[in-house]
Coordinates of C-alpha atoms and ligand atoms in Angstrom, one line a residue:
Chain D
M28 CA -31.2 -2.7 8.0
K29 CA -31.4 -5.2 5.1
I30 CA -28.3 -5.2 3.0
L31 CA -27.6 -7.0 -0.3
V32 CA -24.4 -7.6 -2.1
C33 CA -24.2 -8.9 -5.7
V34 CA -21.3 -11.1 -6.7
K35 CA -20.2 -12.3 -10.1
Q36 CA -17.9 -15.3 -10.6
V37 CA -15.3 -14.7 -13.3
P38 CA -12.4 -16.7 -14.8
D39 CA -8.9 -16.1 -13.5
M40 CA -7.6 -13.3 -15.8
E41 CA -4.2 -15.0 -16.1
S42 CA -5.8 -17.9 -18.0
R43 CA -5.4 -18.6 -21.7
F44 CA -8.7 -17.9 -23.2
Q45 CA -9.7 -20.2 -26.1
V46 CA -12.7 -19.3 -28.2
Q47 CA -15.3 -22.1 -28.7
A48 CA -16.1 -23.3 -32.2
G49 CA -18.9 -20.9 -33.3
G50 CA -16.9 -18.0 -32.0
T51 CA -19.1 -16.3 -29.5
A52 CA -18.0 -17.8 -26.1
I53 CA -14.9 -19.1 -24.4
E54 CA -14.0 -22.7 -23.5
E55 CA -14.7 -23.0 -19.8
A56 CA -13.4 -26.5 -19.2
D57 CA -9.9 -25.7 -18.1
L58 CA -10.6 -22.4 -16.4
A59 CA -10.3 -21.6 -12.7
F60 CA -13.1 -19.3 -11.5
R61 CA -13.0 -16.8 -8.7
V62 CA -15.0 -13.9 -7.2
N63 CA -14.8 -10.8 -9.4
E64 CA -12.1 -8.6 -7.8
Y65 CA -14.3 -5.5 -7.5
D66 CA -17.0 -7.6 -5.7
E67 CA -14.5 -8.6 -3.0
F68 CA -14.4 -5.0 -2.0
A69 CA -18.3 -4.9 -2.2
I70 CA -18.6 -7.9 0.1
E71 CA -16.1 -6.5 2.6
E72 CA -17.9 -3.1 2.7
A73 CA -21.2 -4.9 3.2
V74 CA -19.9 -7.0 6.0
R75 CA -18.4 -3.9 7.7
L76 CA -21.7 -2.1 7.5
K77 CA -23.6 -5.1 8.9
E78 CA -21.0 -5.4 11.8
K79 CA -21.3 -1.6 12.5
L80 CA -25.1 -1.7 12.6
G81 CA -25.1 -4.8 14.7
E82 CA -28.3 -6.4 16.0
G83 CA -31.2 -6.2 13.5
S84 CA -29.2 -5.9 10.3
E85 CA -29.1 -8.7 7.8
L86 CA -26.8 -9.3 4.9
T87 CA -27.7 -11.3 1.8
V88 CA -25.3 -12.2 -1.0
L89 CA -26.7 -12.9 -4.5
S90 CA -25.1 -14.5 -7.5
L91 CA -26.5 -15.4 -10.9
G92 CA -24.9 -18.2 -12.9
P93 CA -24.4 -21.9 -13.3
Q94 CA -23.9 -24.4 -10.5
R95 CA -20.2 -23.3 -10.1
V96 CA -21.1 -19.9 -8.8
A97 CA -22.2 -21.5 -5.5
E98 CA -18.5 -21.3 -4.6
A99 CA -18.5 -17.5 -4.9
I100 CA -21.6 -17.4 -2.7
K101 CA -19.9 -19.7 -0.1
K102 CA -16.8 -17.4 -0.1
A103 CA -19.0 -14.4 0.6
L104 CA -20.8 -16.3 3.4
A105 CA -17.5 -17.2 4.9
M106 CA -16.5 -13.5 4.8
G107 CA -19.6 -12.7 6.9
C108 CA -22.7 -12.6 4.8
D109 CA -25.7 -14.2 6.6
Q110 CA -27.5 -16.0 3.7
G111 CA -27.3 -16.5 0.0
I112 CA -29.5 -16.4 -3.1
H113 CA -28.4 -18.3 -6.1
I114 CA -30.2 -17.6 -9.4
L115 CA -29.4 -20.7 -11.3
D116 CA -28.8 -19.8 -14.9
T117 CA -26.8 -21.5 -17.6
A118 CA -27.7 -19.1 -20.5
S119 CA -25.4 -16.3 -21.6
R120 CA -27.1 -13.0 -20.7
D121 CA -26.5 -9.4 -21.4
P122 CA -26.3 -6.9 -18.5
Y123 CA -29.9 -5.8 -18.9
Q124 CA -31.1 -9.4 -18.5
V125 CA -28.8 -10.0 -15.5
A126 CA -30.1 -6.8 -13.8
S127 CA -33.7 -7.7 -14.6
L128 CA -33.3 -11.2 -13.2
I129 CA -31.7 -9.8 -10.0
Y130 CA -34.5 -7.2 -9.8
Q131 CA -37.2 -9.9 -10.1
A132 CA -35.5 -11.9 -7.3
V133 CA -35.2 -9.0 -4.8
K134 CA -37.9 -6.4 -5.7
D135 CA -40.2 -7.5 -2.8
Q136 CA -37.5 -7.7 -0.2
D137 CA -37.0 -4.1 0.6
F138 CA -33.2 -4.0 0.6
E139 CA -32.1 -0.6 1.9
V140 CA -28.5 -0.8 0.8
I141 CA -27.1 -2.7 -2.1
F142 CA -23.4 -3.1 -3.0
T143 CA -22.1 -4.3 -6.4
G144 CA -18.7 -4.1 -8.0
M145 CA -18.1 -1.2 -10.4
Q146 CA -17.5 -3.7 -13.2
S147 CA -16.8 -7.3 -13.9
Q148 CA -13.2 -8.2 -14.8
D149 CA -14.2 -10.5 -17.7
L150 CA -16.6 -8.5 -19.7
G151 CA -16.3 -5.1 -18.1
Y152 CA -19.8 -3.9 -18.7
A153 CA -20.0 -1.6 -15.7
Q154 CA -23.8 -1.6 -16.2
T155 CA -25.5 -4.2 -14.0
G156 CA -25.5 -2.2 -10.7
L157 CA -26.8 0.9 -12.3
L158 CA -29.5 -0.9 -14.3
L159 CA -30.6 -2.7 -11.1
A160 CA -30.9 0.7 -9.3
E161 CA -32.9 2.1 -12.2
L162 CA -35.3 -0.9 -12.2
L163 CA -35.7 -0.5 -8.4
G164 CA -36.0 3.2 -8.7
I165 CA -33.4 4.0 -6.1
E166 CA -30.3 6.3 -6.1
A167 CA -27.0 4.9 -7.1
V168 CA -23.4 6.1 -6.8
T169 CA -20.6 4.5 -8.9
T170 CA -16.9 4.1 -8.3
V171 CA -17.0 4.4 -4.5
V172 CA -13.6 4.6 -2.9
S173 CA -14.7 5.7 0.6
F174 CA -17.9 4.8 2.4
C175 CA -19.2 5.9 5.8
Q176 CA -22.6 5.3 7.4
E177 CA -23.7 8.2 9.6
G178 CA -27.2 8.3 11.2
D179 CA -29.7 7.5 8.6
G180 CA -27.4 8.5 5.7
F181 CA -24.2 7.8 4.0
L182 CA -21.1 9.9 3.2
V183 CA -19.3 8.6 0.2
Q184 CA -16.5 9.5 -2.1
R185 CA -16.5 8.7 -5.9
E186 CA -13.2 8.5 -7.6
L187 CA -12.6 10.6 -10.7
E188 CA -9.7 10.8 -13.1
G189 CA -6.2 11.4 -11.8
G190 CA -7.2 10.3 -8.3
Q191 CA -9.4 13.3 -7.7
R192 CA -12.6 12.6 -5.7
M193 CA -16.1 13.9 -5.2
N194 CA -17.8 14.0 -1.8
L195 CA -21.5 13.0 -1.8
K196 CA -24.2 12.5 0.9
L197 CA -27.3 10.5 0.5
Q198 CA -30.0 8.5 2.2
A199 CA -31.1 4.9 1.9
P200 CA -32.4 3.2 -0.1
A201 CA -29.3 3.3 -2.3
L202 CA -27.0 1.2 -4.4
F203 CA -23.2 1.6 -4.4
T204 CA -20.7 0.3 -7.0
C205 CA -17.4 -0.4 -5.4
Q206 CA -14.0 0.5 -6.8
L207 CA -10.7 -1.2 -6.2
G208 CA -9.0 -0.1 -3.0
L209 CA -12.2 0.8 -1.1
N210 CA -11.0 -1.4 1.8
Q211 CA -8.8 -4.4 2.5
P212 CA -11.0 -7.5 1.9
R213 CA -10.6 -10.0 4.7
Y214 CA -9.6 -13.6 4.1
P215 CA -12.2 -16.2 5.2
T216 CA -10.9 -18.0 8.3
L217 CA -11.3 -21.7 8.8
P218 CA -13.9 -21.4 11.6
N219 CA -15.9 -19.0 9.4
I220 CA -15.7 -21.3 6.5
M221 CA -17.1 -24.1 8.7
K222 CA -19.8 -21.7 10.0
A223 CA -20.7 -20.7 6.4
K224 CA -21.6 -24.3 5.6
K225 CA -24.6 -24.0 7.8
K226 CA -25.9 -20.8 6.3
K227 CA -28.8 -21.0 4.0
I228 CA -28.6 -20.6 0.2
T229 CA -31.9 -20.1 -1.6
Q230 CA -31.9 -21.4 -5.2
L231 CA -34.1 -19.8 -7.8
E232 CA -34.4 -20.9 -11.4
A233 CA -33.7 -18.0 -13.9
A234 CA -36.5 -19.3 -16.1
S235 CA -39.1 -18.9 -13.3
L236 CA -38.1 -15.2 -13.1
A237 CA -39.2 -14.4 -16.6
P238 CA -36.0 -13.0 -18.1
P239 CA -36.7 -10.2 -20.7
A240 CA -35.3 -10.4 -24.2
A241 CA -31.6 -9.4 -24.5
R242 CA -30.8 -6.0 -25.8
S243 CA -27.4 -7.1 -27.3
Q244 CA -25.9 -10.2 -28.7
T245 CA -22.3 -11.3 -29.0
T246 CA -21.7 -12.1 -32.6
S247 CA -18.0 -12.8 -32.5
L248 CA -15.1 -13.2 -30.1
R249 CA -11.5 -13.2 -31.3
P250 CA -8.0 -12.2 -30.3
P251 CA -7.1 -8.6 -31.1
A252 CA -5.1 -8.1 -34.3
K253 CA -1.5 -8.1 -33.1
K254 CA -0.4 -4.5 -33.2
G255 CA 2.5 -5.0 -30.9
Q256 CA 6.0 -5.6 -32.2
A257 CA 7.3 -7.0 -28.9
K258 CA 10.4 -9.2 -29.1
F259 CA 9.9 -12.2 -26.8
L260 CA 12.8 -13.6 -24.8
E261 CA 12.3 -17.0 -23.3
G262 CA 14.2 -19.9 -21.8
D263 CA 17.4 -19.9 -19.7
L264 CA 17.2 -17.0 -17.3
G265 CA 20.9 -16.2 -17.2
A266 CA 21.0 -16.0 -21.0
M267 CA 17.8 -13.9 -21.0
A268 CA 19.3 -11.4 -18.6
D269 CA 22.5 -11.1 -20.7
Q270 CA 20.4 -10.5 -23.8
L271 CA 18.2 -7.9 -22.0
V272 CA 21.3 -6.1 -20.7
A273 CA 22.9 -6.1 -24.1
E274 CA 19.8 -4.7 -25.8
L275 CA 19.5 -1.9 -23.2
K276 CA 23.1 -1.0 -23.5
A277 CA 23.0 -1.0 -27.3
K278 CA 20.1 1.4 -27.1
S279 CA 22.0 3.5 -24.5
L280 CA 19.1 3.2 -22.2
I281 CA 21.4 2.2 -19.2
Chain I
M20 CA -28.0 8.4 -38.5
K21 CA -27.9 11.1 -35.8
A22 CA -25.5 10.9 -32.9
L23 CA -25.6 12.9 -29.6
V24 CA -22.1 13.3 -28.2
I25 CA -22.0 13.9 -24.5
A26 CA -19.4 16.5 -23.5
E27 CA -18.2 17.0 -19.9
S28 CA -17.0 19.8 -17.8
R29 CA -15.0 19.5 -14.6
E30 CA -14.8 22.3 -12.1
G31 CA -16.3 24.7 -14.7
Q32 CA -13.9 23.8 -17.6
P33 CA -15.1 21.8 -20.6
L34 CA -13.0 18.7 -21.2
E35 CA -11.6 17.7 -24.6
N36 CA -12.8 14.2 -24.7
Y37 CA -15.9 15.2 -26.8
L38 CA -13.5 15.4 -29.8
E39 CA -13.1 11.6 -29.6
G40 CA -16.9 11.2 -29.5
L41 CA -17.2 13.5 -32.6
S42 CA -14.5 11.3 -34.3
Y43 CA -16.6 8.2 -33.6
A44 CA -19.7 9.8 -35.0
K45 CA -17.8 10.9 -38.1
A46 CA -16.4 7.4 -38.7
L47 CA -20.0 6.2 -38.7
G48 CA -21.1 9.0 -41.1
A49 CA -23.5 10.2 -38.5
E50 CA -24.8 13.8 -38.1
A51 CA -23.6 14.9 -34.7
A52 CA -24.8 17.3 -32.0
L53 CA -23.2 18.0 -28.6
F54 CA -24.7 17.9 -25.1
L55 CA -23.1 19.7 -22.2
V56 CA -24.0 20.6 -18.7
G57 CA -21.7 23.6 -18.5
A58 CA -21.4 27.4 -18.6
A59 CA -22.3 29.7 -21.5
E60 CA -18.9 31.5 -20.9
A61 CA -16.9 28.3 -21.5
L62 CA -18.3 26.4 -24.5
P63 CA -16.5 23.7 -26.4
A64 CA -15.4 24.6 -29.9
F65 CA -17.8 22.9 -32.3
A66 CA -19.7 24.1 -35.4
G67 CA -23.1 22.6 -34.9
T68 CA -25.9 22.3 -32.4
L69 CA -25.0 22.3 -28.7
F70 CA -27.7 21.3 -26.2
L71 CA -26.7 23.2 -23.1
A72 CA -27.9 23.0 -19.6
E73 CA -26.6 25.5 -17.0
V74 CA -24.1 23.9 -14.6
A75 CA -24.9 26.6 -12.0
K76 CA -28.4 25.1 -11.7
H77 CA -27.8 21.4 -12.6
L78 CA -24.4 20.9 -10.9
E79 CA -21.5 18.7 -12.1
Y80 CA -22.9 15.7 -10.3
N81 CA -26.6 15.2 -10.3
P82 CA -27.3 12.0 -12.2
K83 CA -31.1 12.1 -12.2
G84 CA -31.0 15.7 -13.5
H85 CA -28.4 15.0 -16.1
K86 CA -30.2 11.9 -17.3
A87 CA -33.4 13.8 -17.8
L88 CA -31.6 16.5 -19.7
I89 CA -29.9 14.0 -22.0
L90 CA -33.2 12.2 -22.7
S91 CA -34.7 15.5 -23.6
A92 CA -31.8 16.3 -26.0
V93 CA -32.1 12.9 -27.5
E94 CA -35.7 13.5 -28.2
Q95 CA -35.3 17.0 -29.6
F96 CA -32.4 16.0 -31.8
G97 CA -33.9 12.7 -32.8
A98 CA -30.7 10.9 -31.9
D99 CA -30.3 7.2 -32.7
L100 CA -27.0 7.0 -31.0
V101 CA -25.7 8.5 -27.7
I102 CA -21.9 8.7 -27.4
F103 CA -20.2 9.0 -24.0
A104 CA -16.5 8.8 -23.0
H105 CA -15.8 5.8 -20.8
S106 CA -14.9 8.2 -18.1
S107 CA -16.2 8.6 -14.5
Y108 CA -18.9 10.9 -15.9
G109 CA -19.8 8.6 -18.8
W110 CA -19.9 5.2 -17.0
D111 CA -22.0 6.7 -14.3
L112 CA -24.6 8.1 -16.7
A113 CA -24.6 5.8 -19.7
P114 CA -26.6 2.9 -18.1
R115 CA -29.1 5.3 -16.7
V116 CA -29.7 6.9 -20.1
A117 CA -29.8 3.5 -21.8
Q118 CA -32.5 2.4 -19.4
G119 CA -34.4 5.6 -20.0
L120 CA -34.3 4.8 -23.8
E121 CA -34.8 1.1 -23.3
A122 CA -31.7 0.8 -25.4
A123 CA -28.6 -1.4 -25.4
Q124 CA -25.3 -0.1 -24.1
L125 CA -21.9 -1.0 -25.4
S126 CA -19.2 -0.2 -22.9
E127 CA -15.6 0.9 -23.7
V128 CA -15.7 0.5 -27.5
V129 CA -12.1 0.3 -28.7
E130 CA -12.4 -0.2 -32.4
L131 CA -14.8 0.1 -35.4
A132 CA -14.3 -2.4 -38.1
E133 CA -16.6 -2.0 -41.2
G134 CA -18.8 0.2 -39.1
K135 CA -19.2 -2.4 -36.3
P136 CA -18.1 -1.7 -32.8
F137 CA -15.7 -4.0 -31.0
L138 CA -15.3 -4.2 -27.2
P139 CA -12.4 -5.5 -25.1
A140 CA -13.1 -8.7 -23.2
Y141 CA -11.1 -10.9 -20.7
N142 CA -8.6 -8.2 -19.7
A143 CA -8.1 -7.2 -23.4
K144 CA -7.0 -10.7 -24.3
L145 CA -10.0 -10.9 -26.7
R146 CA -12.2 -8.6 -28.7
R147 CA -16.0 -9.0 -28.8
Q148 CA -18.3 -7.9 -31.5
V149 CA -21.9 -7.2 -30.6
E150 CA -25.2 -6.8 -32.5
T151 CA -27.9 -4.5 -31.3
S152 CA -31.1 -3.1 -32.7
G153 CA -32.9 0.2 -32.2
K154 CA -31.3 3.1 -30.3
L155 CA -27.9 2.5 -28.9
V156 CA -25.7 4.0 -26.1
V157 CA -21.9 3.6 -26.3
T158 CA -19.0 4.6 -24.1
L159 CA -15.6 5.0 -25.8
Q160 CA -12.3 3.8 -24.5
G161 CA -10.1 6.9 -23.9
G162 CA -7.6 7.3 -26.7
A163 CA -9.2 4.7 -28.9
F164 CA -10.5 7.2 -31.5
A165 CA -8.2 10.0 -32.7
P166 CA -9.8 13.3 -31.6
L167 CA -11.2 15.5 -34.4
K168 CA -9.6 19.0 -34.6
A169 CA -11.6 21.4 -32.5
G170 CA -13.1 24.4 -34.3
G171 CA -16.1 26.6 -34.7
S172 CA -18.7 27.9 -32.3
P173 CA -21.9 26.1 -31.5
Q174 CA -25.5 27.2 -32.0
V175 CA -26.9 26.8 -28.5
T176 CA -30.2 25.2 -27.6
A177 CA -31.0 25.7 -24.0
L178 CA -32.2 22.8 -21.9
D179 CA -33.8 22.7 -18.4
T180 CA -35.4 20.3 -16.0
D181 CA -36.6 20.1 -12.4
R182 CA -35.5 16.6 -11.9
Q183 CA -33.0 16.3 -9.0
S184 CA -31.0 13.5 -7.5
Q185 CA -31.4 12.9 -3.8
V186 CA -27.7 12.7 -3.8
E187 CA -26.2 15.8 -2.3
F188 CA -23.0 16.9 -4.1
L189 CA -20.6 18.3 -1.5
G190 CA -17.7 19.2 -3.8
F191 CA -14.4 17.9 -5.1
E192 CA -11.4 16.7 -3.2
A193 CA -8.0 17.0 -4.8
A194 CA -5.9 13.9 -5.3
A195 CA -3.4 13.2 -2.6
A196 CA -0.3 15.5 -3.0
K197 CA 2.4 13.7 -4.9
E198 CA 5.6 13.7 -2.9
L199 CA 7.2 12.0 -5.9
D200 CA 7.0 13.4 -9.4
L201 CA 7.5 10.5 -11.8
T202 CA 6.7 12.6 -14.9
K203 CA 10.4 13.7 -15.1
S204 CA 11.9 10.3 -14.5
E205 CA 14.1 8.9 -17.3
I206 CA 13.9 5.3 -16.0
I207 CA 11.0 3.8 -14.2
V208 CA 10.9 0.2 -12.9
S209 CA 7.3 -0.7 -11.8
A210 CA 6.0 -3.4 -9.5
G211 CA 2.7 -5.1 -10.3
R212 CA 0.6 -7.6 -8.4
G213 CA 2.8 -10.3 -9.8
V214 CA 5.4 -9.5 -7.1
G215 CA 3.0 -11.5 -4.9
K216 CA 3.7 -10.0 -1.5
A217 CA 4.9 -6.8 0.1
E218 CA 8.5 -8.1 0.9
R219 CA 9.1 -8.9 -2.8
V220 CA 8.7 -5.3 -3.9
Q221 CA 12.3 -5.1 -2.7
L222 CA 13.3 -7.2 -5.8
V223 CA 11.9 -4.4 -7.9
R224 CA 13.5 -1.7 -5.8
D225 CA 16.9 -3.4 -6.1
L226 CA 16.6 -3.5 -9.9
A227 CA 15.5 0.2 -10.0
A228 CA 18.5 1.1 -7.8
A229 CA 20.9 -0.8 -10.0
I230 CA 20.0 1.2 -13.1
H231 CA 19.3 4.5 -11.2
G232 CA 15.7 4.4 -11.9
D233 CA 12.6 5.3 -9.9
L234 CA 10.1 2.9 -8.5
G235 CA 6.6 2.8 -10.1
A236 CA 3.7 0.6 -9.3
S237 CA 0.3 -0.6 -10.5
R238 CA -2.8 0.1 -8.6
P239 CA -3.3 -3.2 -6.7
V240 CA 0.2 -2.9 -5.2
V241 CA -0.7 0.6 -4.0
D242 CA -4.2 -0.4 -2.8
A243 CA -2.7 -3.2 -0.8
G244 CA -0.4 -0.7 0.9
W245 CA 2.9 -2.3 -0.4
V246 CA 3.9 1.0 -2.1
E247 CA 2.9 4.6 -1.6
H248 CA 0.2 6.1 -3.8
S249 CA 2.7 8.7 -5.2
H250 CA 4.3 5.8 -7.1
Q251 CA 1.1 4.8 -8.9
V252 CA 1.1 4.9 -12.7
G253 CA -2.1 5.0 -14.7
T254 CA -5.4 6.9 -15.1
T255 CA -5.9 7.4 -11.4
G256 CA -2.1 7.8 -10.8
Q257 CA 0.5 9.6 -12.8
S258 CA 1.1 9.6 -16.6
V259 CA 4.7 9.0 -17.3
T260 CA 7.0 9.1 -20.4
P261 CA 10.4 7.8 -19.4
K262 CA 13.1 6.7 -21.8
L263 CA 12.9 3.2 -20.2
Y264 CA 9.9 1.6 -18.5
I265 CA 10.2 -1.9 -17.0
A266 CA 6.9 -3.5 -15.9
C267 CA 7.5 -6.3 -13.5
G268 CA 4.4 -8.6 -12.9
I269 CA 2.0 -6.1 -14.5
S270 CA -0.7 -7.5 -16.8
G271 CA -1.2 -4.3 -18.8
A272 CA -4.8 -3.3 -18.0
I273 CA -6.0 -0.3 -20.1
Q274 CA -5.9 2.0 -17.1
H275 CA -2.3 1.1 -16.5
L276 CA -1.3 1.4 -20.2
A277 CA -2.9 4.8 -20.4
G278 CA -0.3 6.0 -17.9
M279 CA 2.8 4.6 -19.5
K280 CA 2.4 3.7 -23.1
G281 CA 4.1 6.9 -24.2
S282 CA 7.4 5.6 -22.8
D283 CA 10.2 5.3 -25.3
F284 CA 11.2 1.8 -24.6
I285 CA 9.1 -0.7 -22.7
V286 CA 10.3 -4.0 -21.1
A287 CA 7.8 -6.4 -19.7
I288 CA 8.8 -9.1 -17.3
N289 CA 5.9 -11.5 -16.9
K290 CA 5.3 -15.2 -16.7
D291 CA 2.1 -15.0 -18.8
K292 CA 3.2 -14.7 -22.5
E293 CA -0.4 -13.5 -23.4
A294 CA -0.6 -10.7 -20.9
P295 CA -1.8 -7.6 -22.8
I296 CA 1.3 -5.6 -21.7
G297 CA 2.7 -7.4 -24.8
E298 CA 0.6 -5.0 -26.9
V299 CA 2.9 -2.1 -26.0
A300 CA 6.1 -3.8 -25.0
D301 CA 9.3 -3.6 -27.1
L302 CA 10.9 -6.5 -25.2
F303 CA 8.9 -9.2 -23.3
C304 CA 10.9 -11.5 -20.9
V305 CA 8.7 -14.5 -20.3
A306 CA 9.9 -15.3 -16.7
D307 CA 9.0 -15.7 -13.1
L308 CA 10.2 -12.4 -11.6
T309 CA 11.1 -13.9 -8.3
Q310 CA 13.8 -15.9 -10.0
F311 CA 14.6 -13.5 -12.9
L312 CA 14.9 -10.2 -11.1
P313 CA 17.8 -11.2 -8.7
I314 CA 19.8 -12.6 -11.7
L315 CA 19.2 -9.5 -13.8
T316 CA 20.0 -7.1 -10.9
D317 CA 23.2 -9.0 -10.2
K318 CA 24.4 -8.7 -13.8
L319 CA 23.6 -5.0 -13.9
Q320 CA 25.6 -4.4 -10.7
G321 CA 28.5 -6.6 -11.9
Ligands
LIG423 C1 -11.5 3.4 -13.1 C2 -10.3 2.6 -12.9 C3 -9.1 3.2 -12.7 C4 -7.9 2.5 -12.5 N1 -6.7 3.1 -12.4 C5 -5.6 2.4 -12.4 C6 -4.3 3.1 -12.4 O1 -4.1 4.3 -12.3 N2 -3.2 2.3 -12.4 C7 -3.2 0.9 -12.5 O2 -2.2 0.3 -12.5 N3 -4.4 0.3 -12.5 C8 -5.6 1.0 -12.5 N4 -6.8 0.3 -12.4 C9 -6.8 -1.1 -12.3 C10 -6.5 -1.9 -13.5 O3 -7.8 -2.1 -14.2 C11 -5.9 -3.3 -13.2 O4 -6.7 -3.9 -12.2 C12 -4.5 -3.2 -12.6 O5 -3.7 -2.3 -13.4 C13 -3.9 -4.5 -12.5 O6 -2.6 -4.4 -11.9 P1 -1.5 -5.5 -12.2 O7 -1.2 -5.6 -13.6 O8 -0.4 -5.2 -11.2 O9 -2.2 -6.9 -11.6 P2 -2.8 -8.1 -12.4 O10 -3.7 -7.6 -13.5 O11 -3.3 -9.0 -11.4 O12 -1.5 -8.7 -13.2 C14 -0.5 -9.4 -12.5 C15 0.4 -9.9 -13.6 O13 1.6 -10.5 -13.0 C16 1.9 -11.6 -13.7 N5 2.6 -12.5 -12.7 C17 2.1 -13.1 -11.6 N6 3.1 -13.8 -10.9 C18 4.2 -13.5 -11.6 C19 5.6 -13.9 -11.4 N7 5.9 -14.7 -10.3 N8 6.5 -13.5 -12.2 C20 6.2 -12.8 -13.3 N9 4.9 -12.4 -13.6 C21 3.9 -12.7 -12.7 C22 0.6 -12.2 -14.2 O14 0.9 -13.0 -15.3 C23 -0.2 -11.0 -14.5 O15 0.0 -10.6 -15.8 C24 -8.0 1.1 -12.6 C25 -9.2 0.4 -12.7 C26 -10.3 1.2 -12.9 C27 -11.6 0.5 -13.1
LIG424 N1 -24.1 -12.8 -12.8 C1 -24.1 -11.9 -11.8 N2 -24.5 -12.2 -10.5 C2 -24.5 -11.3 -9.5 N3 -24.0 -10.1 -9.7 C3 -23.6 -9.7 -10.9 C4 -23.6 -10.5 -12.0 N4 -23.1 -9.9 -13.1 C5 -22.8 -8.7 -12.6 N5 -23.1 -8.5 -11.3 C6 -22.8 -7.4 -10.4 O1 -22.7 -6.2 -11.2 C7 -21.4 -5.7 -11.1 C8 -21.0 -5.0 -12.4 O2 -20.9 -6.0 -13.4 P1 -20.9 -5.7 -15.0 O3 -22.1 -4.9 -15.2 O4 -21.0 -7.1 -15.6 O5 -19.6 -5.1 -15.3 C9 -20.5 -6.8 -10.6 O6 -19.4 -6.3 -10.0 C10 -21.5 -7.5 -9.7 O7 -21.5 -6.9 -8.4

């Protein structure tokens, strides 16, 4: 079985985000980048499926983005993917363009199972996976919290509000968007990191894949208007604790 | 402008979130119609056109079928805008419908300013404004738009299709039973991923014990198995309204805020001053919790 997992590299969410002059993108210079959290669950599930199927199954990881996203591909290879595809792209794209570029890169490869994250942590579109499935004309299930391959089909659970779930059964080819908590993603071990260095990464230029026009364009990026009236306490920890205790007592909260 | 608002039903009952969709349509001055895969016996209150497909035939989960039904309603009504809730139903269908319409989609709209939608970006630390042209599909962040008052009864236009997903819907499974009911707690002290590792949850437990509060948790702490699911606060956990909520190492993602922002007094303990929990906090202690919590607990015990 041919399996694909799509991975996005995103900035660490604990960063300070500065908007570039011009106001439609963030300054990237001082940011640390990592694998989108949702995609770590996608990689883990893909690797488990490959391991379960054993001989004859092959797992490809794909990421679209600038040179730096090679690091995200390498991490996925160290977690157990067999090979990588890097769509080299420095433009800012909307999810329709990203899905179309991925589609162009994989449409002739007959992937039977595709995993993506349910959303990206930075821009939270929650669209790319479904758009890719639509372009490929295959079934897709979103927000998967339990995944089980059985015979030639899959039994999966989608998560709904309040922790309620929905049980679904389907056949390949299909795409699954992975929700937090689907599994416990493994850490790449040193020997696997070494092995990953020998795995092949195919590089494709986005321009050669004929990206369509964007359907949406960011026109401004700004901090939210401060609604909060939070009082900030900073500095000496002992003094801060005293102040906090005093406030809570004054309000009869403790 | 004409807006088709997508209503939802869950286990036979219509949900109320269509009222937020109607509110959004109204704010844009759009003429609104509703769409629902539901039952004729349980219709949403609305004085206008309702495009209704029978849930008995089309099921509650059948994305290909529901997509085809929505596309036919869009065409019949002549909608320029399709409005979903950013819910498990909405985020699953919106991109399929957008692709069917070759339209742009804006996910999780939180605000309209001068008729322009704004979206959260970078864990809600920034807001993004987006331009689109032609038809548009949006999903709305839950709670961002004040629901219109429900009222009236709809004129029903029946819809049908033979499209079917290959996905077989086997039914619902209830959320795990909650051994712990946090909805009645007066004081909740919650642990977030900022605690760093399982052992350090104890620092949060100690603080909770010192002020006779209950332990709460954010989702990653539960997913990692550090704390039981019954302690989870948020959209996929419990919604709580204590007198005092102390969030330790919790960034304040929308799905967490949705479960605790109704608390009377909120204290955040976080080393990142810009964490979005600041939006709802009354007091924000900028501190490393590994150092601060023992000091605080000590003073409260003393
Ligand atoms: C459909 C859906 C449903 C969801 N349902 C829920 C839900 O019910 N409940 C929920 O909580 N989440 C839910 N989530 C997940 C949510 O989006 C966030 O991922 C999650 O709330 C983040 O948890 P966190 O704040 O603990 O972790 P993070 O976002 O990683 O934040 C950790 C915080 O700790 C701070 N920190 C780190 N180290 C320290 C230190 N030493 N001292 C002090 N502070 C420190 C950091 O500055 C950061 O702000 C859901 C997501 C989706 C998509
Ligand atoms: N640039 C990208 N490269 C590879 N996969 C991506 C990219 N952007 C999004 N994805 C995939 O699509 C999922 C949803 O992302 P989004 O639609 O941006 O919220 C992510 O979790 C990834 O699996």
